[in-house]
Coordinates of C-alpha atoms in Angstrom, one line a residue:
M1 CA -22.4 41.2 -51.8
K2 CA -18.8 40.1 -52.9
M3 CA -15.3 41.1 -51.2
P4 CA -14.0 44.3 -52.7
D5 CA -11.7 43.3 -55.4
N6 CA -9.2 46.3 -54.3
V7 CA -8.7 44.2 -50.9
K8 CA -5.6 42.7 -52.2
E9 CA -4.0 46.0 -53.3
C10 CA -3.3 46.5 -49.5
I11 CA 0.0 47.8 -49.1
H12 CA 0.1 47.2 -45.0
C13 CA 1.0 50.7 -44.4
N14 CA -1.0 50.0 -40.9
R15 CA -3.1 53.4 -41.3
C16 CA -6.0 51.8 -41.1
I17 CA -5.1 50.2 -37.7
K18 CA -4.0 53.4 -36.4
K19 CA -7.4 54.9 -36.9
C20 CA -9.6 52.1 -36.0
S21 CA -9.9 50.8 -32.5
F22 CA -11.7 47.5 -33.7
L23 CA -8.9 46.8 -36.0
T24 CA -6.2 47.8 -33.4
K25 CA -7.6 45.5 -31.0
Y26 CA -7.0 42.6 -33.1
N27 CA -3.8 44.0 -35.0
M28 CA -5.3 43.3 -38.2
D29 CA -4.9 45.4 -41.4
L30 CA -7.8 45.5 -43.7
E31 CA -6.2 42.6 -46.1
E32 CA -6.2 40.4 -42.7
F33 CA -9.8 41.9 -41.9
S34 CA -10.8 40.1 -45.3
K35 CA -9.4 36.6 -43.8
R36 CA -11.3 36.8 -40.7
G37 CA -15.0 35.7 -41.0
Y38 CA -15.4 35.1 -37.4
L39 CA -15.3 39.0 -37.0
A40 CA -17.7 40.0 -39.6
Y41 CA -20.2 41.4 -36.9
H42 CA -17.8 42.9 -34.7
C43 CA -17.1 45.8 -37.2
F44 CA -18.9 49.2 -36.6
L45 CA -19.2 50.1 -40.4
C46 CA -17.6 53.5 -39.3
N47 CA -15.8 54.0 -42.5
D48 CA -12.7 55.5 -41.0
C49 CA -10.1 52.9 -42.4
K50 CA -11.4 53.9 -45.9
I51 CA -10.8 57.4 -45.3
V52 CA -7.4 57.1 -44.4
C53 CA -6.3 54.3 -46.7
P54 CA -4.1 55.3 -49.5
K55 CA -5.4 52.6 -51.7
D56 CA -9.3 53.4 -50.9
I57 CA -9.7 50.0 -49.2
D58 CA -13.7 50.0 -47.7
G59 CA -13.7 48.1 -44.0
S60 CA -17.5 48.5 -44.2
K61 CA -17.9 46.5 -47.4
I62 CA -15.1 43.9 -46.2
S63 CA -17.6 43.7 -42.9
L64 CA -20.7 43.3 -45.1
A65 CA -19.2 40.8 -47.2
L66 CA -18.3 38.5 -44.7
R67 CA -21.8 38.7 -43.3
H68 CA -23.4 38.0 -46.4
S69 CA -20.9 35.2 -47.3
K70 CA -21.9 33.7 -43.5
V71 CA -25.6 34.2 -44.0
E72 CA -25.5 32.5 -47.6
A73 CA -23.3 29.7 -46.3
S74 CA -26.0 27.7 -44.7
E75 CA -29.4 27.7 -43.0
N76 CA -27.7 27.2 -39.8
N77 CA -25.7 30.1 -40.4
K78 CA -28.9 32.3 -41.2
K79 CA -30.8 30.8 -38.1
E80 CA -28.0 31.8 -35.6
I81 CA -27.9 35.2 -37.2
E82 CA -32.0 35.4 -37.0
K83 CA -31.9 34.3 -33.4
K84 CA -28.9 36.7 -32.2
Y85 CA -30.7 39.5 -33.7
K86 CA -34.4 38.6 -33.3
A87 CA -35.2 41.7 -31.3
L88 CA -34.0 43.6 -34.0
L89 CA -35.7 41.8 -36.8
F90 CA -39.0 41.8 -34.8
E91 CA -39.2 45.6 -34.7
K92 CA -37.8 46.2 -38.1
K93 CA -37.9 43.4 -40.7
D94 CA -41.5 44.9 -41.0
Y95 CA -41.3 47.9 -39.1
I96 CA -44.1 47.4 -36.4
F97 CA -44.9 51.3 -36.3
K98 CA -45.2 51.9 -40.0
N99 CA -48.0 54.2 -40.8
Y100 CA -48.4 56.1 -44.5
N101 CA -51.8 57.4 -43.3
N102 CA -50.8 61.2 -43.2
I103 CA -49.6 62.0 -46.9
I104 CA -51.2 64.7 -47.8
S105 CA -49.0 65.8 -51.0
E106 CA -46.2 64.6 -53.1
S107 CA -43.4 65.2 -50.4
V108 CA -43.2 63.9 -47.0
I109 CA -41.3 64.0 -43.8
F110 CA -39.5 60.8 -43.0
P111 CA -38.1 60.8 -39.8
G112 CA -37.0 56.9 -39.8
C113 CA -36.8 54.7 -36.7
N114 CA -34.5 57.1 -34.3
F115 CA -35.7 60.6 -34.6
S116 CA -39.2 59.6 -33.4
S117 CA -37.8 58.1 -30.1
F118 CA -35.3 60.6 -29.0
Y119 CA -37.1 63.7 -29.7
P120 CA -40.7 63.2 -29.7
D121 CA -41.5 66.8 -28.8
A122 CA -39.2 68.6 -31.6
L123 CA -40.8 66.1 -34.3
K124 CA -44.5 67.0 -33.5
Y125 CA -43.1 70.6 -33.6
I126 CA -41.7 69.9 -36.9
L127 CA -45.0 67.5 -38.5
R128 CA -47.1 70.5 -37.3
K129 CA -45.1 73.5 -39.1
F130 CA -44.6 71.8 -42.2
K131 CA -48.1 70.4 -42.5
K132 CA -49.9 74.0 -41.8
E133 CA -47.3 76.3 -43.5
Y134 CA -46.1 74.0 -46.3
N135 CA -48.7 71.3 -46.5
I136 CA -46.2 68.4 -46.3
G137 CA -47.2 65.0 -44.0
V138 CA -45.3 62.2 -42.7
V139 CA -44.6 58.7 -43.3
F140 CA -43.5 56.5 -40.3
D141 CA -41.1 53.6 -41.4
C142 CA -37.9 51.7 -41.4
C143 CA -35.7 52.5 -44.1
G144 CA -34.1 49.1 -44.1
K145 CA -30.4 49.8 -43.4
P146 CA -30.2 47.8 -40.0
I147 CA -31.6 44.8 -41.2
A148 CA -28.9 45.1 -44.3
E149 CA -26.7 45.3 -41.9
L150 CA -27.1 41.7 -40.8
G151 CA -26.2 40.6 -44.5
I152 CA -29.6 39.1 -44.8
E153 CA -30.2 40.2 -48.4
E154 CA -33.9 38.9 -48.9
Y155 CA -35.0 40.6 -46.1
E156 CA -33.1 44.0 -47.3
A157 CA -34.6 43.5 -50.8
N158 CA -38.1 43.2 -49.5
I159 CA -38.0 46.3 -46.8
I160 CA -36.9 48.3 -49.9
K161 CA -39.4 47.1 -52.5
K162 CA -42.4 47.5 -50.0
L163 CA -41.1 51.0 -48.9
E164 CA -41.1 52.2 -52.5
E165 CA -44.4 50.5 -53.7
N166 CA -46.0 52.2 -50.4
M167 CA -44.6 55.6 -51.5
L168 CA -45.6 55.3 -55.4
S169 CA -49.1 54.1 -54.5
K170 CA -49.7 57.4 -52.2
G171 CA -48.3 59.6 -55.1
V172 CA -45.2 60.6 -53.0
K173 CA -42.4 62.2 -55.4
E174 CA -39.9 63.6 -52.7
I175 CA -38.9 62.0 -49.4
I176 CA -37.4 64.5 -46.6
T177 CA -35.1 62.7 -44.4
L178 CA -34.3 63.4 -40.8
C179 CA -31.7 60.8 -40.3
P180 CA -28.5 60.9 -42.0
N181 CA -28.7 57.1 -42.4
C182 CA -31.7 56.9 -43.8
Y183 CA -30.5 59.5 -46.7
Y184 CA -27.1 57.6 -47.5
F185 CA -29.2 54.1 -47.4
L186 CA -32.2 55.3 -49.6
K187 CA -31.0 57.8 -52.0
P188 CA -29.2 55.1 -54.1
R189 CA -31.7 52.5 -53.9
I190 CA -35.1 53.9 -55.0
N191 CA -36.3 55.6 -57.9
I192 CA -37.9 58.9 -55.6
K193 CA -36.2 62.1 -54.8
I194 CA -34.5 61.9 -51.9
I195 CA -33.2 64.9 -49.4
T196 CA -32.7 65.9 -46.4
I197 CA -34.3 68.2 -43.9
Y198 CA -31.8 71.0 -44.4
E199 CA -32.0 71.0 -48.0
K200 CA -35.9 71.4 -47.7
M201 CA -35.0 74.2 -44.9
N202 CA -32.7 76.1 -47.4
E203 CA -35.1 75.7 -50.0
L204 CA -38.2 77.4 -48.0
G205 CA -35.8 80.0 -46.7
L206 CA -35.5 78.6 -42.9
K207 CA -32.4 79.9 -41.4
F208 CA -31.0 80.5 -37.5
N209 CA -28.9 82.4 -36.1
L210 CA -26.6 79.9 -33.9
N211 CA -23.7 82.4 -32.5
H212 CA -25.6 82.4 -28.8
L213 CA -24.5 78.6 -28.2
N214 CA -20.9 79.0 -27.2
K215 CA -19.3 82.6 -27.6
K216 CA -16.1 81.9 -26.5
E217 CA -15.2 78.2 -26.8
E218 CA -14.9 76.2 -29.7
I219 CA -18.2 73.8 -30.4
N220 CA -17.2 70.2 -31.0
L221 CA -18.9 68.8 -34.2
F222 CA -19.5 64.8 -34.3
V223 CA -19.7 64.0 -38.1
P224 CA -21.9 60.8 -38.1
C225 CA -20.6 57.8 -40.1
P226 CA -22.7 57.8 -43.3
D227 CA -21.5 61.7 -43.7
K228 CA -17.8 61.3 -42.8
E229 CA -16.4 61.1 -46.4
T230 CA -18.6 63.6 -48.5
K231 CA -19.4 65.6 -45.6
Y232 CA -22.7 66.5 -47.6
I233 CA -25.1 66.5 -45.0
R234 CA -22.4 68.6 -42.7
D235 CA -22.7 71.3 -45.7
C236 CA -26.6 71.6 -46.2
I237 CA -26.5 72.3 -42.2
L238 CA -23.7 75.3 -42.5
K239 CA -25.8 76.6 -45.2
I240 CA -28.8 77.3 -42.9
I241 CA -27.1 78.6 -39.6
D242 CA -25.6 81.9 -38.9
L243 CA -22.6 80.6 -37.1
N244 CA -18.7 81.4 -36.9
K245 CA -17.5 78.4 -38.6
N246 CA -13.9 78.6 -37.2
K247 CA -15.5 77.9 -34.2
I248 CA -16.3 74.4 -35.2
K249 CA -14.0 71.3 -34.4
E250 CA -14.5 68.1 -35.7
I251 CA -14.3 65.4 -33.4
N252 CA -11.8 62.8 -35.3
D253 CA -10.6 60.7 -32.8
I254 CA -13.9 58.5 -32.2
N255 CA -14.7 55.9 -34.5
C256 CA -18.3 55.7 -33.7
C257 CA -21.3 56.6 -31.2
G258 CA -21.0 53.0 -30.4
L259 CA -24.4 51.9 -32.3
G260 CA -23.1 51.3 -35.6
G261 CA -22.8 48.2 -37.7
C262 CA -25.0 46.1 -35.3
A263 CA -21.4 45.3 -33.5
I264 CA -22.0 46.6 -30.1
S265 CA -23.3 43.0 -29.0
N266 CA -20.1 41.8 -29.9
E267 CA -17.4 44.5 -28.8
R268 CA -19.5 46.3 -25.8
E269 CA -16.0 47.3 -24.4
L270 CA -15.0 49.2 -27.6
A271 CA -18.7 50.6 -27.8
E272 CA -18.3 51.9 -24.2
G273 CA -15.0 53.2 -25.2
F274 CA -16.3 55.5 -27.6
I275 CA -19.6 56.3 -25.4
D276 CA -17.1 57.3 -22.4
K277 CA -15.2 59.6 -24.8
L278 CA -18.4 61.1 -25.7
K279 CA -19.8 61.7 -22.4
K280 CA -17.0 64.0 -21.8
R281 CA -17.6 66.3 -24.3
I282 CA -20.4 69.1 -25.0
L283 CA -21.3 68.3 -28.6
M284 CA -23.5 69.5 -31.4
S285 CA -24.4 66.6 -33.7
Y286 CA -27.1 65.5 -36.3
M287 CA -27.0 61.8 -35.2
F288 CA -30.1 61.4 -33.1
T289 CA -28.3 57.6 -31.7
V290 CA -25.6 59.9 -29.8
L291 CA -28.4 60.6 -27.4
L292 CA -28.4 56.9 -26.2
V293 CA -24.8 57.6 -24.7
R294 CA -26.3 60.7 -22.5
V295 CA -24.5 63.2 -24.5
I296 CA -25.5 66.8 -24.7
L297 CA -26.6 67.5 -27.7
I298 CA -27.4 71.0 -29.3
G299 CA -30.1 70.2 -31.8
I300 CA -30.0 72.3 -35.2
I301 CA -33.7 72.2 -35.8

């Protein structure tokens, strides 16, 4: 991955610094960040910087370019990264919980890594309902995004290649994602239809009345990082719920849930700061890693 060409167009307005806790800590704008390779794995890849940048410079792409450069610079660098993130690689490089034995039609539910861990009972309910009423099975695998964020290109490419081959060999023509990270990561990378669970629910006529959740107060909505720009998944959700939209207040002052970009091991203080802010609020979200910070989550499903 190459450094974004528009980095040199930075006008040093400092909007990114004001928006991002990471950039604030090191007092650097995006152009300066592009010169600090030693901070490659300190960015949470939340994309808040790009959203406020008048030149559309993408800090997450800068970070990923720096990571790729580090890995490609030497075999020792690659080994250093592999050692530091060995637990992540052990679980997800060739996903140890992979299971393609429950495909029963051309459509499959794809929970990804997080939903299965954080919502096992909800997942069982979803899988039973979709299997019994709609003849839709499930595939357990990792989309590859956590590995891709390390910057080891060959591992990323191999994961995506195997996932697509496994799906196609089983006759899968539609992948229904539960995780927003899986949706945004896989959609441009494989030649199989990718849709969100919320789109599928709308297609099947499954809608819900949530007006009882919070009749008087505003509902705080934590939009996960991959959906911040387009808010496509958020809009898909709003189509299937009966809720006074004026009550929804999006949280825009917290960059990340604290687990993005594999940055927490290098920026634990920043991550804990995000967590502390989140713990003080009652949230509605559709990003399952938020549960790790023990936030009260009002599930859509």
